């Protein structure tokens, strides 16, 4: 795997290309993700003198068999911007690395410890069947705004409303990778529908569009389906 360094409306000196190779250690990157396909570094320059403190911008794009990882930063010179972007890239790669190990089963609880570790876990009798649960007290119910919480449910319920400019699916994918989340809620500019794009288990993506029901009494499909389907 090679590192491709390119400039957008600016020249990239050879000294900077050498600094990129020294800063982005390929052996370290491949240790975090052994399926890396390509690593691109793009340098651009803001010519507005009012933005001299962030005149140079560096964007790093790492493509592998998993999700694309992007990191970008701006600074007064390209070397400082590269250092900031490289730190962000490493942090996001470590996050993906930890997720992969968690999905493979690290930290699983042995069956013998489930009853002790997990509250209210089902108990198995001597015949291997699930023993009936014995209820000794009534579970308290609390109303939290529009929600009815039983037992020790969530104590804080927050509602947020965000202004959202319509965007394309490609832009929504880019924004999701930029913030490092597993899903991103947006308004599709092609259909003007509320939509959510999400990362699936097989390192590809899915998208859900919300369509208002056309007729009263039509069987509701529901908007709360699992994202991982």
PDB file of N, CA and C in Angstrom, residues 193 210-223:
ATOM      1  N   UNK A 193     -37.578  13.543   2.135  1.00  0.00           N
ATOM      2  CA  UNK A 193     -38.060  12.695   3.221  1.00  0.00           C
ATOM      3  C   UNK A 193     -37.054  12.666   4.368  1.00  0.00           C
ATOM      4  N   UNK A 210     -38.445   7.685   5.778  1.00  0.00           N
ATOM      5  CA  UNK A 210     -39.754   7.720   6.429  1.00  0.00           C
ATOM      6  C   UNK A 210     -40.778   8.279   5.440  1.00  0.00           C
ATOM      7  N   UNK A 211     -41.832   7.481   5.156  1.00  0.00           N
ATOM      8  CA  UNK A 211     -42.883   7.887   4.227  1.00  0.00           C
ATOM      9  C   UNK A 211     -44.188   8.035   4.995  1.00  0.00           C
ATOM     10  N   UNK A 212     -44.774   9.241   5.075  1.00  0.00           N
ATOM     11  CA  UNK A 212     -46.066   9.396   5.773  1.00  0.00           C
ATOM     12  C   UNK A 212     -47.120   8.498   5.147  1.00  0.00           C
ATOM     13  N   UNK A 213     -48.016   7.944   5.977  1.00  0.00           N
ATOM     14  CA  UNK A 213     -49.068   7.071   5.477  1.00  0.00           C
ATOM     15  C   UNK A 213     -50.047   7.878   4.646  1.00  0.00           C
ATOM     16  N   UNK A 214     -50.471   7.285   3.541  1.00  0.00           N
ATOM     17  CA  UNK A 214     -51.343   8.001   2.621  1.00  0.00           C
ATOM     18  C   UNK A 214     -52.803   7.952   3.048  1.00  0.00           C
ATOM     19  N   UNK A 215     -53.168   6.878   3.774  1.00  0.00           N
ATOM     20  CA  UNK A 215     -54.574   6.724   4.116  1.00  0.00           C
ATOM     21  C   UNK A 215     -54.714   6.425   5.599  1.00  0.00           C
ATOM     22  N   UNK A 216     -55.749   7.019   6.200  1.00  0.00           N
ATOM     23  CA  UNK A 216     -56.050   6.752   7.601  1.00  0.00           C
ATOM     24  C   UNK A 216     -56.581   5.328   7.714  1.00  0.00           C
ATOM     25  N   UNK A 217     -56.113   4.580   8.672  1.00  0.00           N
ATOM     26  CA  UNK A 217     -56.569   3.217   8.850  1.00  0.00           C
ATOM     27  C   UNK A 217     -55.699   2.193   8.183  1.00  0.00           C
ATOM     28  N   UNK A 218     -54.735   2.669   7.385  1.00  0.00           N
ATOM     29  CA  UNK A 218     -53.784   1.732   6.761  1.00  0.00           C
ATOM     30  C   UNK A 218     -52.905   1.111   7.820  1.00  0.00           C
ATOM     31  N   UNK A 219     -52.578  -0.161   7.682  1.00  0.00           N
ATOM     32  CA  UNK A 219     -51.773  -0.857   8.687  1.00  0.00           C
ATOM     33  C   UNK A 219     -50.437  -0.168   8.818  1.00  0.00           C
ATOM     34  N   UNK A 220     -50.101   0.329  10.020  1.00  0.00           N
ATOM     35  CA  UNK A 220     -48.838   1.049  10.185  1.00  0.00           C
ATOM     36  C   UNK A 220     -47.648   0.131  10.053  1.00  0.00           C
ATOM     37  N   UNK A 221     -46.626   0.619   9.322  1.00  0.00           N
ATOM     38  CA  UNK A 221     -45.405  -0.158   9.193  1.00  0.00           C
ATOM     39  C   UNK A 221     -44.488   0.052  10.364  1.00  0.00           C
ATOM     40  N   UNK A 222     -44.580   1.252  10.968  1.00  0.00           N
ATOM     41  CA  UNK A 222     -43.716   1.538  12.120  1.00  0.00           C
ATOM     42  C   UNK A 222     -42.401   2.083  11.686  1.00  0.00           C
ATOM     43  N   UNK A 223     -41.864   3.003  12.486  1.00  0.00           N
ATOM     44  CA  UNK A 223     -40.583   3.612  12.165  1.00  0.00           C
ATOM     45  C   UNK A 223     -39.508   3.186  13.139  1.00  0.00           C
TER      46      UNK A 223
END
